[in-house]
Structures are given as C-alpha cells and as structure tokens.
Amino acid sequence: GAGVSQSPRYKVAKRGQDVALRCDPISGHVSLFWYQQALGQGPEFLTYFQNEAQLDKSGLPSDRFFAERPEGSVSTLKIQRTQQEDSAVYLCASSLGGYGNEKLFFGSGTQLSVL
Amino acid sequence: GQNIDQPTEMTATEGAIVQINCTYQTSGFNGLFWYQQHAGEAPTFLSYNVLDGLEEKGRFSSFLSRSKGYSYLLLKELQMKDSASYLCAASGAGSYQLTFGKGTKLSVIP
C-alpha cells in the first residue's frame, strides 16, 4: 500500500478483555516495529521484526503482550487481559531494510482505551 | 540505556525562527533523528544526523554535536501548519530500536 495502515483506529475495551491490533506495513519493507505512546509522551519501543523473525521483544511490558508477523508482512499485536495502564496509542512503523539507522514510516496508530 | 531531554513546550510567532534543543546521554550512539507529529497523526521523518554539523533541508535544519551529546532542530519562516510536536530520537549502536524524547509541542501564533 501507499503507507503503513493500522486498524482499528480506535478500540475501547473493558478491563480483562483481550484485544488484537493490526498493522499492514509498506509492501516490501523488511523491518517492522511496534511502539507505545502514552498521552503527552514520546513513543516507547515494544518489539521489532525483521521479516517474520522477532529479533527484539525487550520492550514488551509483560507476558500479556504478544506480537507476531507470521508471513513477514502483516503484524498483529495482541494484549491479553487488558488493564487500565495499557491505555495508549499503539504505533506501528516499517522501514525498507534491516538496519537500525533507517528512517521509519509510521502508521496513524490505534488508540486503545481500557475502561 | 539512553536518556533524551527536550523542552516540553515552545511558542513562536508566524514568520519567525525557532530552535528546538535536544540533549542525549547514551551508552552507545549511532545517530539522531527528528520527527514531526501533528496531534492525532503519525510521526513523520524530518532529518537524520550521524556526523557533526548542520544539515539544511528547505525551511528545516538539524544540527548535531556528538562530543556534547547535543542536537537542535531549526525551523525558519514559521507557518501555522508547523504547529506540532517535534520528537528527538537517538539510535544506538548495534540496536534496532529508537529511544524517543517526550517531544516538544510547538505552537505557532499569528
């Protein structure tokens, strides 16, 4: 596609529900990142994929967070048993190669509100 | 780890020049990114500095001093559409992740 696409744009969940957030990166981009952005803060790294391989998941806050990219394209971030502190914007970004110094193309994010 | 510091808010007048500073402390440093983020939208790439010095790109310029752990973004001939948050982000040597600052919210007033 023309850019990074994320869905849904907004998600409201009751505490304890599971949610799945989807990211469709730019076609052909090797690298895919998930970041979490709280209100008024900068994005914080969650996890990184190079093609289908998850090379870094050091930023995932707990074992309730799980990400996958099974065919090296679309990625899903799943949060189990959501809690209020999970409320944030979840940003997906992709880059062309597998290098750490490339510019990132971000999606518009999924705004998650946990009630 | 990395620590990024930038002012929370700035206000400037349309047509003026504004400089947004960013300091970083890092155990390993590769380069420094600037991104622009309008409210409710995706961050978009502005610049990437690896070497010391000033890089100019139209109305926007970015400066880096590796020895001082310091960067700034210079915006000239400010326009109302420049009202946004400006995010400073450091890339670490041998790491894929970026460490972002909290962002500087710039308000351009008539």
mmCIF file with all atom_site columns, C-alpha atoms in Angstrom:
data_model
loop_
_atom_site.group_PDB
_atom_site.id
_atom_site.type_symbol
_atom_site.label_atom_id
_atom_site.label_alt_id
_atom_site.label_comp_id
_atom_site.label_asym_id
_atom_site.label_entity_id
_atom_site.label_seq_id
_atom_site.pdbx_PDB_ins_code
_atom_site.Cartn_x
_atom_site.Cartn_y
_atom_site.Cartn_z
_atom_site.occupancy
_atom_site.B_iso_or_equiv
_atom_site.pdbx_formal_charge
_atom_site.auth_seq_id
_atom_site.auth_comp_id
_atom_site.auth_asym_id
_atom_site.auth_atom_id
_atom_site.pdbx_PDB_model_num
ATOM 1   C CA . GLY A 1 1   ? 0.000   0.000   0.000  1.00 0.00 ? 1   GLY A CA 1
ATOM 2   C CA . ALA A 1 2   ? 0.920   3.656   -0.105 1.00 0.00 ? 2   ALA A CA 1
ATOM 3   C CA . GLY A 1 3   ? 1.665   3.882   3.587  1.00 0.00 ? 3   GLY A CA 1
ATOM 4   C CA . VAL A 1 4   ? 1.540   1.968   6.848  1.00 0.00 ? 4   VAL A CA 1
ATOM 5   C CA . SER A 1 5   ? -2.026  1.059   7.695  1.00 0.00 ? 5   SER A CA 1
ATOM 6   C CA . GLN A 1 6   ? -3.269  0.253   11.185 1.00 0.00 ? 6   GLN A CA 1
ATOM 7   C CA . SER A 1 7   ? -6.649  -0.989  12.346 1.00 0.00 ? 7   SER A CA 1
ATOM 8   C CA . PRO A 1 8   ? -8.775  -0.364  14.216 1.00 0.00 ? 8   PRO A CA 1
ATOM 9   C CA . ARG A 1 9   ? -8.165  3.356   14.559 1.00 0.00 ? 9   ARG A CA 1
ATOM 10  C CA . TYR A 1 10  ? -9.878  3.369   17.955 1.00 0.00 ? 10  TYR A CA 1
ATOM 11  C CA . LYS A 1 11  ? -10.533 0.499   20.336 1.00 0.00 ? 11  LYS A CA 1
ATOM 12  C CA . VAL A 1 12  ? -12.434 0.586   23.604 1.00 0.00 ? 12  VAL A CA 1
ATOM 13  C CA . ALA A 1 13  ? -12.047 -2.469  25.791 1.00 0.00 ? 13  ALA A CA 1
ATOM 14  C CA . LYS A 1 14  ? -13.346 -3.444  29.172 1.00 0.00 ? 14  LYS A CA 1
ATOM 15  C CA . ARG A 1 15  ? -10.706 -4.342  31.708 1.00 0.00 ? 15  ARG A CA 1
ATOM 16  C CA . GLY A 1 16  ? -9.881  -8.022  31.330 1.00 0.00 ? 16  GLY A CA 1
ATOM 17  C CA . GLN A 1 17  ? -10.753 -8.271  27.639 1.00 0.00 ? 17  GLN A CA 1
ATOM 18  C CA . ASP A 1 18  ? -8.295  -9.422  25.005 1.00 0.00 ? 18  ASP A CA 1
ATOM 19  C CA . VAL A 1 19  ? -7.554  -7.125  22.053 1.00 0.00 ? 19  VAL A CA 1
ATOM 20  C CA . ALA A 1 20  ? -5.777  -7.561  18.722 1.00 0.00 ? 20  ALA A CA 1
ATOM 21  C CA . LEU A 1 21  ? -4.258  -4.649  16.829 1.00 0.00 ? 21  LEU A CA 1
ATOM 22  C CA . ARG A 1 22  ? -3.324  -4.996  13.186 1.00 0.00 ? 22  ARG A CA 1
ATOM 23  C CA . CYS A 1 23  ? -0.521  -3.403  11.182 1.00 0.00 ? 23  CYS A CA 1
ATOM 24  C CA . ASP A 1 24  ? -0.105  -3.515  7.426  1.00 0.00 ? 24  ASP A CA 1
ATOM 25  C CA . PRO A 1 25  ? 3.384   -2.184  6.599  1.00 0.00 ? 25  PRO A CA 1
ATOM 26  C CA . ILE A 1 26  ? 4.579   -0.707  3.327  1.00 0.00 ? 26  ILE A CA 1
ATOM 27  C CA . SER A 1 27  ? 4.931   -3.505  0.803  1.00 0.00 ? 27  SER A CA 1
ATOM 28  C CA . GLY A 1 28  ? 8.469   -4.872  0.650  1.00 0.00 ? 28  GLY A CA 1
ATOM 29  C CA . HIS A 1 29  ? 9.615   -3.355  3.931  1.00 0.00 ? 29  HIS A CA 1
ATOM 30  C CA . VAL A 1 30  ? 11.791  -5.786  5.836  1.00 0.00 ? 30  VAL A CA 1
ATOM 31  C CA . SER A 1 31  ? 11.645  -4.178  9.272  1.00 0.00 ? 31  SER A CA 1
ATOM 32  C CA . LEU A 1 32  ? 8.547   -3.685  11.401 1.00 0.00 ? 32  LEU A CA 1
ATOM 33  C CA . PHE A 1 33  ? 8.364   -2.039  14.803 1.00 0.00 ? 33  PHE A CA 1
ATOM 34  C CA . TRP A 1 34  ? 5.688   -1.587  17.444 1.00 0.00 ? 34  TRP A CA 1
ATOM 35  C CA . TYR A 1 35  ? 5.823   1.425   19.745 1.00 0.00 ? 35  TYR A CA 1
ATOM 36  C CA . GLN A 1 36  ? 3.541   2.511   22.594 1.00 0.00 ? 36  GLN A CA 1
ATOM 37  C CA . GLN A 1 37  ? 2.804   6.212   23.039 1.00 0.00 ? 37  GLN A CA 1
ATOM 38  C CA . ALA A 1 38  ? 1.135   7.444   26.206 1.00 0.00 ? 38  ALA A CA 1
ATOM 39  C CA . LEU A 1 39  ? -0.597  10.831  26.197 1.00 0.00 ? 39  LEU A CA 1
ATOM 40  C CA . GLY A 1 40  ? 1.931   13.657  26.089 1.00 0.00 ? 40  GLY A CA 1
ATOM 41  C CA . GLN A 1 41  ? 4.890   11.297  25.852 1.00 0.00 ? 41  GLN A CA 1
ATOM 42  C CA . GLY A 1 42  ? 7.214   10.108  23.139 1.00 0.00 ? 42  GLY A CA 1
ATOM 43  C CA . PRO A 1 43  ? 6.851   6.647   21.595 1.00 0.00 ? 43  PRO A CA 1
ATOM 44  C CA . GLU A 1 44  ? 8.386   3.791   23.570 1.00 0.00 ? 44  GLU A CA 1
ATOM 45  C CA . PHE A 1 45  ? 9.771   0.729   21.843 1.00 0.00 ? 45  PHE A CA 1
ATOM 46  C CA . LEU A 1 46  ? 7.892   -2.533  22.259 1.00 0.00 ? 46  LEU A CA 1
ATOM 47  C CA . THR A 1 47  ? 9.193   -5.022  19.706 1.00 0.00 ? 47  THR A CA 1
ATOM 48  C CA . TYR A 1 48  ? 10.985  -5.429  16.365 1.00 0.00 ? 48  TYR A CA 1
ATOM 49  C CA . PHE A 1 49  ? 10.606  -7.864  13.456 1.00 0.00 ? 49  PHE A CA 1
ATOM 50  C CA . GLN A 1 50  ? 12.947  -8.466  10.565 1.00 0.00 ? 50  GLN A CA 1
ATOM 51  C CA . ASN A 1 51  ? 10.746  -10.252 8.042  1.00 0.00 ? 51  ASN A CA 1
ATOM 52  C CA . GLU A 1 52  ? 8.958   -12.938 10.098 1.00 0.00 ? 52  GLU A CA 1
ATOM 53  C CA . ALA A 1 53  ? 11.633  -13.147 12.806 1.00 0.00 ? 53  ALA A CA 1
ATOM 54  C CA . GLN A 1 54  ? 11.043  -11.309 16.056 1.00 0.00 ? 54  GLN A CA 1
ATOM 55  C CA . LEU A 1 55  ? 14.562  -10.129 16.840 1.00 0.00 ? 55  LEU A CA 1
ATOM 56  C CA . ASP A 1 56  ? 13.836  -7.937  19.837 1.00 0.00 ? 56  ASP A CA 1
ATOM 57  C CA . LYS A 1 57  ? 10.908  -8.037  22.245 1.00 0.00 ? 57  LYS A CA 1
ATOM 58  C CA . SER A 1 58  ? 12.657  -6.381  25.142 1.00 0.00 ? 58  SER A CA 1
ATOM 59  C CA . GLY A 1 59  ? 10.142  -3.533  25.337 1.00 0.00 ? 59  GLY A CA 1
ATOM 60  C CA . LEU A 1 60  ? 7.025   -5.633  25.834 1.00 0.00 ? 60  LEU A CA 1
ATOM 61  C CA . PRO A 1 61  ? 5.766   -4.627  29.317 1.00 0.00 ? 61  PRO A CA 1
ATOM 62  C CA . SER A 1 62  ? 4.576   -8.064  30.405 1.00 0.00 ? 62  SER A CA 1
ATOM 63  C CA . ASP A 1 63  ? 3.747   -11.541 29.182 1.00 0.00 ? 63  ASP A CA 1
ATOM 64  C CA . ARG A 1 64  ? 0.231   -10.269 28.447 1.00 0.00 ? 64  ARG A CA 1
ATOM 65  C CA . PHE A 1 65  ? 1.672   -8.643  25.324 1.00 0.00 ? 65  PHE A CA 1
ATOM 66  C CA . PHE A 1 66  ? 2.367   -10.784 22.297 1.00 0.00 ? 66  PHE A CA 1
ATOM 67  C CA . ALA A 1 67  ? 3.265   -9.854  18.722 1.00 0.00 ? 67  ALA A CA 1
ATOM 68  C CA . GLU A 1 68  ? 3.572   -11.876 15.549 1.00 0.00 ? 68  GLU A CA 1
ATOM 69  C CA . ARG A 1 69  ? 4.345   -11.414 11.868 1.00 0.00 ? 69  ARG A CA 1
ATOM 70  C CA . PRO A 1 70  ? 3.938   -14.926 10.508 1.00 0.00 ? 70  PRO A CA 1
ATOM 71  C CA . GLU A 1 71  ? 4.478   -14.263 6.799  1.00 0.00 ? 71  GLU A CA 1
ATOM 72  C CA . GLY A 1 72  ? 6.825   -11.327 7.095  1.00 0.00 ? 72  GLY A CA 1
ATOM 73  C CA . SER A 1 73  ? 4.192   -8.786  6.125  1.00 0.00 ? 73  SER A CA 1
ATOM 74  C CA . VAL A 1 74  ? 1.116   -8.041  8.268  1.00 0.00 ? 74  VAL A CA 1
ATOM 75  C CA . SER A 1 75  ? 1.715   -7.962  12.014 1.00 0.00 ? 75  SER A CA 1
ATOM 76  C CA . THR A 1 76  ? -0.637  -8.313  14.953 1.00 0.00 ? 76  THR A CA 1
ATOM 77  C CA . LEU A 1 77  ? -0.074  -7.041  18.476 1.00 0.00 ? 77  LEU A CA 1
ATOM 78  C CA . LYS A 1 78  ? -2.211  -8.896  20.981 1.00 0.00 ? 78  LYS A CA 1
ATOM 79  C CA . ILE A 1 79  ? -2.850  -7.790  24.530 1.00 0.00 ? 79  ILE A CA 1
ATOM 80  C CA . GLN A 1 80  ? -4.466  -10.276 26.859 1.00 0.00 ? 80  GLN A CA 1
ATOM 81  C CA . ARG A 1 81  ? -6.495  -9.396  29.960 1.00 0.00 ? 81  ARG A CA 1
ATOM 82  C CA . THR A 1 82  ? -6.204  -5.665  29.289 1.00 0.00 ? 82  THR A CA 1
ATOM 83  C CA . GLN A 1 83  ? -5.638  -3.302  32.200 1.00 0.00 ? 83  GLN A CA 1
ATOM 84  C CA . GLN A 1 84  ? -6.169  0.431   32.508 1.00 0.00 ? 84  GLN A CA 1
ATOM 85  C CA . GLU A 1 85  ? -2.452  1.140   32.292 1.00 0.00 ? 85  GLU A CA 1
ATOM 86  C CA . ASP A 1 86  ? -2.497  -0.381  28.782 1.00 0.00 ? 86  ASP A CA 1
ATOM 87  C CA . SER A 1 87  ? -4.457  2.660   27.557 1.00 0.00 ? 87  SER A CA 1
ATOM 88  C CA . ALA A 1 88  ? -2.249  4.370   24.984 1.00 0.00 ? 88  ALA A CA 1
ATOM 89  C CA . VAL A 1 89  ? -1.722  4.831   21.263 1.00 0.00 ? 89  VAL A CA 1
ATOM 90  C CA . TYR A 1 90  ? -0.014  1.840   19.688 1.00 0.00 ? 90  TYR A CA 1
ATOM 91  C CA . LEU A 1 91  ? 2.095   2.857   16.711 1.00 0.00 ? 91  LEU A CA 1
ATOM 92  C CA . CYS A 1 92  ? 3.415   0.550   14.044 1.00 0.00 ? 92  CYS A CA 1
ATOM 93  C CA . ALA A 1 93  ? 6.346   1.565   11.852 1.00 0.00 ? 93  ALA A CA 1
ATOM 94  C CA . SER A 1 94  ? 8.206   -0.061  8.997  1.00 0.00 ? 94  SER A CA 1
ATOM 95  C CA . SER A 1 95  ? 11.489  0.532   7.201  1.00 0.00 ? 95  SER A CA 1
ATOM 96  C CA . LEU A 1 96  ? 12.912  -0.761  3.959  1.00 0.00 ? 96  LEU A CA 1
ATOM 97  C CA . GLY A 1 97  ? 15.963  -2.682  5.113  1.00 0.00 ? 97  GLY A CA 1
ATOM 98  C CA . GLY A 1 98  ? 17.181  -4.413  8.209  1.00 0.00 ? 98  GLY A CA 1
ATOM 99  C CA . TYR A 1 99  ? 19.342  -1.634  9.544  1.00 0.00 ? 99  TYR A CA 1
ATOM 100 C CA . GLY A 1 100 ? 18.959  0.314   12.763 1.00 0.00 ? 100 GLY A CA 1
ATOM 101 C CA . ASN A 1 101 ? 19.640  3.704   11.257 1.00 0.00 ? 101 ASN A CA 1
ATOM 102 C CA . GLU A 1 102 ? 16.909  3.906   8.643  1.00 0.00 ? 102 GLU A CA 1
ATOM 103 C CA . LYS A 1 103 ? 14.016  6.321   8.738  1.00 0.00 ? 103 LYS A CA 1
ATOM 104 C CA . LEU A 1 104 ? 10.775  4.850   9.927  1.00 0.00 ? 104 LEU A CA 1
ATOM 105 C CA . PHE A 1 105 ? 7.386   5.179   8.263  1.00 0.00 ? 105 PHE A CA 1
ATOM 106 C CA . PHE A 1 106 ? 4.706   5.249   10.935 1.00 0.00 ? 106 PHE A CA 1
ATOM 107 C CA . GLY A 1 107 ? 1.048   4.367   10.799 1.00 0.00 ? 107 GLY A CA 1
ATOM 108 C CA . SER A 1 108 ? -1.537  6.643   12.406 1.00 0.00 ? 108 SER A CA 1
ATOM 109 C CA . GLY A 1 109 ? -1.809  4.278   15.347 1.00 0.00 ? 109 GLY A CA 1
ATOM 110 C CA . THR A 1 110 ? -4.537  2.514   17.276 1.00 0.00 ? 110 THR A CA 1
ATOM 111 C CA . GLN A 1 111 ? -5.822  4.443   20.262 1.00 0.00 ? 111 GLN A CA 1
ATOM 112 C CA . LEU A 1 112 ? -6.677  1.890   22.937 1.00 0.00 ? 112 LEU A CA 1
ATOM 113 C CA . SER A 1 113 ? -8.864  2.899   25.864 1.00 0.00 ? 113 SER A CA 1
ATOM 114 C CA . VAL A 1 114 ? -9.342  0.360   28.637 1.00 0.00 ? 114 VAL A CA 1
ATOM 115 C CA . LEU A 1 115 ? -12.294 1.100   30.909 1.00 0.00 ? 115 LEU A CA 1
ATOM 116 C CA . GLY B 2 1   ? 20.447  2.782   28.096 1.00 0.00 ? 1   GLY B CA 1
ATOM 117 C CA . GLN B 2 2   ? 19.629  6.149   26.619 1.00 0.00 ? 2   GLN B CA 1
ATOM 118 C CA . ASN B 2 3   ? 18.199  9.345   28.096 1.00 0.00 ? 3   ASN B CA 1
ATOM 119 C CA . ILE B 2 4   ? 16.762  12.050  25.854 1.00 0.00 ? 4   ILE B CA 1
ATOM 120 C CA . ASP B 2 5   ? 15.846  15.524  27.079 1.00 0.00 ? 5   ASP B CA 1
ATOM 121 C CA . GLN B 2 6   ? 13.950  18.240  25.198 1.00 0.00 ? 6   GLN B CA 1
ATOM 122 C CA . PRO B 2 7   ? 11.703  21.140  26.262 1.00 0.00 ? 7   PRO B CA 1
ATOM 123 C CA . THR B 2 8   ? 8.056   20.299  26.785 1.00 0.00 ? 8   THR B CA 1
ATOM 124 C CA . GLU B 2 9   ? 6.508   23.294  25.065 1.00 0.00 ? 9   GLU B CA 1
ATOM 125 C CA . MET B 2 10  ? 7.535   26.287  22.961 1.00 0.00 ? 10  MET B CA 1
ATOM 126 C CA . THR B 2 11  ? 5.628   29.159  21.386 1.00 0.00 ? 11  THR B CA 1
ATOM 127 C CA . ALA B 2 12  ? 6.781   31.195  18.398 1.00 0.00 ? 12  ALA B CA 1
ATOM 128 C CA . THR B 2 13  ? 5.342   33.767  16.015 1.00 0.00 ? 13  THR B CA 1
ATOM 129 C CA . GLU B 2 14  ? 4.432   33.122  12.407 1.00 0.00 ? 14  GLU B CA 1
ATOM 130 C CA . GLY B 2 15  ? 7.327   34.069  10.130 1.00 0.00 ? 15  GLY B CA 1
ATOM 131 C CA . ALA B 2 16  ? 9.912   33.820  12.902 1.00 0.00 ? 16  ALA B CA 1
ATOM 132 C CA . ILE B 2 17  ? 12.726  31.326  13.548 1.00 0.00 ? 17  ILE B CA 1
ATOM 133 C CA . VAL B 2 18  ? 12.632  28.774  16.372 1.00 0.00 ? 18  VAL B CA 1
ATOM 134 C CA . GLN B 2 19  ? 15.293  26.398  17.674 1.00 0.00 ? 19  GLN B CA 1
ATOM 135 C CA . ILE B 2 20  ? 14.286  23.210  19.489 1.00 0.00 ? 20  ILE B CA 1
ATOM 136 C CA . ASN B 2 21  ? 17.101  21.695  21.531 1.00 0.00 ? 21  ASN B CA 1
ATOM 137 C CA . CYS B 2 22  ? 17.697  18.069  22.412 1.00 0.00 ? 22  CYS B CA 1
ATOM 138 C CA . THR B 2 23  ? 20.334  16.562  24.667 1.00 0.00 ? 23  THR B CA 1
ATOM 139 C CA . TYR B 2 24  ? 21.044  12.886  24.906 1.00 0.00 ? 24  TYR B CA 1
ATOM 140 C CA . GLN B 2 25  ? 23.040  10.555  27.115 1.00 0.00 ? 25  GLN B CA 1
ATOM 141 C CA . THR B 2 26  ? 23.707  7.143   25.751 1.00 0.00 ? 26  THR B CA 1
ATOM 142 C CA . SER B 2 27  ? 25.907  4.130   26.296 1.00 0.00 ? 27  SER B CA 1
ATOM 143 C CA . GLY B 2 28  ? 26.215  3.663   22.550 1.00 0.00 ? 28  GLY B CA 1
ATOM 144 C CA . PHE B 2 29  ? 25.221  6.166   19.898 1.00 0.00 ? 29  PHE B CA 1
ATOM 145 C CA . ASN B 2 30  ? 24.692  5.870   16.171 1.00 0.00 ? 30  ASN B CA 1
ATOM 146 C CA . GLY B 2 31  ? 22.737  8.899   15.058 1.00 0.00 ? 31  GLY B CA 1
ATOM 147 C CA . LEU B 2 32  ? 19.962  11.360  15.881 1.00 0.00 ? 32  LEU B CA 1
ATOM 148 C CA . PHE B 2 33  ? 16.529  11.580  14.259 1.00 0.00 ? 33  PHE B CA 1
ATOM 149 C CA . TRP B 2 34  ? 13.912  14.325  14.289 1.00 0.00 ? 34  TRP B CA 1
ATOM 150 C CA . TYR B 2 35  ? 10.269  13.513  13.629 1.00 0.00 ? 35  TYR B CA 1
ATOM 151 C CA . GLN B 2 36  ? 7.233   15.802  13.381 1.00 0.00 ? 36  GLN B CA 1
ATOM 152 C CA . GLN B 2 37  ? 3.910   14.667  14.830 1.00 0.00 ? 37  GLN B CA 1
ATOM 153 C CA . HIS B 2 38  ? 0.669   16.576  14.378 1.00 0.00 ? 38  HIS B CA 1
ATOM 154 C CA . ALA B 2 39  ? -1.959  15.864  17.013 1.00 0.00 ? 39  ALA B CA 1
ATOM 155 C CA . GLY B 2 40  ? -3.635  12.515  16.407 1.00 0.00 ? 40  GLY B CA 1
ATOM 156 C CA . GLU B 2 41  ? -1.417  11.701  13.450 1.00 0.00 ? 41  GLU B CA 1
ATOM 157 C CA . ALA B 2 42  ? 1.590   9.548   12.651 1.00 0.00 ? 42  ALA B CA 1
ATOM 158 C CA . PRO B 2 43  ? 5.114   10.840  13.296 1.00 0.00 ? 43  PRO B CA 1
ATOM 159 C CA . THR B 2 44  ? 6.808   11.784  10.013 1.00 0.00 ? 44  THR B CA 1
ATOM 160 C CA . PHE B 2 45  ? 10.542  11.827  9.356  1.00 0.00 ? 45  PHE B CA 1
ATOM 161 C CA . LEU B 2 46  ? 12.308  15.190  9.207  1.00 0.00 ? 46  LEU B CA 1
ATOM 162 C CA . SER B 2 47  ? 16.041  14.526  9.472  1.00 0.00 ? 47  SER B CA 1
ATOM 163 C CA . TYR B 2 48  ? 18.802  12.157  10.477 1.00 0.00 ? 48  TYR B CA 1
ATOM 164 C CA . ASN B 2 49  ? 22.258  13.291  11.608 1.00 0.00 ? 49  ASN B CA 1
ATOM 165 C CA . VAL B 2 50  ? 25.211  10.976  12.005 1.00 0.00 ? 50  VAL B CA 1
ATOM 166 C CA . LEU B 2 51  ? 28.114  13.385  11.587 1.00 0.00 ? 51  LEU B CA 1
ATOM 167 C CA . ASP B 2 52  ? 28.755  16.619  13.483 1.00 0.00 ? 52  ASP B CA 1
ATOM 168 C CA . GLY B 2 53  ? 27.463  19.757  11.848 1.00 0.00 ? 53  GLY B CA 1
ATOM 169 C CA . LEU B 2 54  ? 24.440  21.370  10.317 1.00 0.00 ? 54  LEU B CA 1
ATOM 170 C CA . GLU B 2 55  ? 22.265  19.795  7.637  1.00 0.00 ? 55  GLU B CA 1
ATOM 171 C CA . GLU B 2 56  ? 19.831  22.054  5.843  1.00 0.00 ? 56  GLU B CA 1
ATOM 172 C CA . LYS B 2 57  ? 16.666  20.902  4.141  1.00 0.00 ? 57  LYS B CA 1
ATOM 173 C CA . GLY B 2 58  ? 14.433  23.725  2.995  1.00 0.00 ? 58  GLY B CA 1
ATOM 174 C CA . ARG B 2 59  ? 12.985  25.628  5.952  1.00 0.00 ? 59  ARG B CA 1
ATOM 175 C CA . PHE B 2 60  ? 14.216  22.965  8.374  1.00 0.00 ? 60  PHE B CA 1
ATOM 176 C CA . SER B 2 61  ? 17.813  22.407  9.514  1.00 0.00 ? 61  SER B CA 1
ATOM 177 C CA . SER B 2 62  ? 19.230  19.982  12.040 1.00 0.00 ? 62  SER B CA 1
ATOM 178 C CA . PHE B 2 63  ? 22.498  20.176  13.952 1.00 0.00 ? 63  PHE B CA 1
ATOM 179 C CA . LEU B 2 64  ? 24.467  17.535  15.825 1.00 0.00 ? 64  LEU B CA 1
ATOM 180 C CA . SER B 2 65  ? 27.436  17.676  18.206 1.00 0.00 ? 65  SER B CA 1
ATOM 181 C CA . ARG B 2 66  ? 28.439  14.146  19.168 1.00 0.00 ? 66  ARG B CA 1
ATOM 182 C CA . SER B 2 67  ? 31.029  15.310  21.705 1.00 0.00 ? 67  SER B CA 1
ATOM 183 C CA . LYS B 2 68  ? 28.447  17.397  23.555 1.00 0.00 ? 68  LYS B CA 1
ATOM 184 C CA . GLY B 2 69  ? 25.525  14.961  23.181 1.00 0.00 ? 69  GLY B CA 1
ATOM 185 C CA . TYR B 2 70  ? 23.502  17.795  21.720 1.00 0.00 ? 70  TYR B CA 1
ATOM 186 C CA . SER B 2 71  ? 21.263  18.409  18.745 1.00 0.00 ? 71  SER B CA 1
ATOM 187 C CA . TYR B 2 72  ? 18.847  21.072  17.627 1.00 0.00 ? 72  TYR B CA 1
ATOM 188 C CA . LEU B 2 73  ? 16.153  21.473  15.023 1.00 0.00 ? 73  LEU B CA 1
ATOM 189 C CA . LEU B 2 74  ? 15.903  24.909  13.446 1.00 0.00 ? 74  LEU B CA 1
ATOM 190 C CA . LEU B 2 75  ? 12.660  25.968  11.785 1.00 0.00 ? 75  LEU B CA 1
ATOM 191 C CA . LYS B 2 76  ? 12.704  29.115  9.675  1.00 0.00 ? 76  LYS B CA 1
ATOM 192 C CA . GLU B 2 77  ? 9.863   31.239  8.284  1.00 0.00 ? 77  GLU B CA 1
ATOM 193 C CA . LEU B 2 78  ? 7.401   29.589  10.607 1.00 0.00 ? 78  LEU B CA 1
ATOM 194 C CA . GLN B 2 79  ? 3.962   28.773  9.279  1.00 0.00 ? 79  GLN B CA 1
ATOM 195 C CA . MET B 2 80  ? 0.806   27.955  11.196 1.00 0.00 ? 80  MET B CA 1
ATOM 196 C CA . LYS B 2 81  ? 0.976   24.390  9.881  1.00 0.00 ? 81  LYS B CA 1
ATOM 197 C CA . ASP B 2 82  ? 4.280   23.933  11.746 1.00 0.00 ? 82  ASP B CA 1
ATOM 198 C CA . SER B 2 83  ? 2.307   23.739  14.998 1.00 0.00 ? 83  SER B CA 1
ATOM 199 C CA . ALA B 2 84  ? 3.026   20.155  16.066 1.00 0.00 ? 84  ALA B CA 1
ATOM 200 C CA . SER B 2 85  ? 5.124   18.060  18.415 1.00 0.00 ? 85  SER B CA 1
ATOM 201 C CA . TYR B 2 86  ? 8.753   17.569  17.456 1.00 0.00 ? 86  TYR B CA 1
ATOM 202 C CA . LEU B 2 87  ? 10.326  14.327  18.591 1.00 0.00 ? 87  LEU B CA 1
ATOM 203 C CA . CYS B 2 88  ? 14.042  13.831  19.044 1.00 0.00 ? 88  CYS B CA 1
ATOM 204 C CA . ALA B 2 89  ? 15.168  10.181  18.857 1.00 0.00 ? 89  ALA B CA 1
ATOM 205 C CA . ALA B 2 90  ? 18.543  8.511   19.243 1.00 0.00 ? 90  ALA B CA 1
ATOM 206 C CA . SER B 2 91  ? 19.581  5.305   17.529 1.00 0.00 ? 91  SER B CA 1
ATOM 207 C CA . GLY B 2 92  ? 22.015  3.167   19.453 1.00 0.00 ? 92  GLY B CA 1
ATOM 208 C CA . ALA B 2 93  ? 24.987  1.339   18.040 1.00 0.00 ? 93  ALA B CA 1
ATOM 209 C CA . GLY B 2 94  ? 24.068  -2.263  17.352 1.00 0.00 ? 94  GLY B CA 1
ATOM 210 C CA . SER B 2 95  ? 20.416  -1.684  18.205 1.00 0.00 ? 95  SER B CA 1
ATOM 211 C CA . TYR B 2 96  ? 17.340  -1.511  16.002 1.00 0.00 ? 96  TYR B CA 1
ATOM 212 C CA . GLN B 2 97  ? 15.201  0.453   18.413 1.00 0.00 ? 97  GLN B CA 1
ATOM 213 C CA . LEU B 2 98  ? 14.960  4.212   18.652 1.00 0.00 ? 98  LEU B CA 1
ATOM 214 C CA . THR B 2 99  ? 14.815  5.969   22.013 1.00 0.00 ? 99  THR B CA 1
ATOM 215 C CA . PHE B 2 100 ? 12.491  8.952   21.758 1.00 0.00 ? 100 PHE B CA 1
ATOM 216 C CA . GLY B 2 101 ? 12.306  12.070  23.874 1.00 0.00 ? 101 GLY B CA 1
ATOM 217 C CA . LYS B 2 102 ? 8.942   13.173  25.210 1.00 0.00 ? 102 LYS B CA 1
ATOM 218 C CA . GLY B 2 103 ? 8.522   15.627  22.375 1.00 0.00 ? 103 GLY B CA 1
ATOM 219 C CA . THR B 2 104 ? 8.385   19.415  22.199 1.00 0.00 ? 104 THR B CA 1
ATOM 220 C CA . LYS B 2 105 ? 4.947   20.836  21.492 1.00 0.00 ? 105 LYS B CA 1
ATOM 221 C CA . LEU B 2 106 ? 5.405   23.896  19.280 1.00 0.00 ? 106 LEU B CA 1
ATOM 222 C CA . SER B 2 107 ? 2.598   26.413  18.983 1.00 0.00 ? 107 SER B CA 1
ATOM 223 C CA . VAL B 2 108 ? 2.856   28.958  16.162 1.00 0.00 ? 108 VAL B CA 1
ATOM 224 C CA . ILE B 2 109 ? 0.796   32.081  16.799 1.00 0.00 ? 109 ILE B CA 1
ATOM 225 C CA . PRO B 2 110 ? -0.180  34.847  14.343 1.00 0.00 ? 110 PRO B CA 1
#
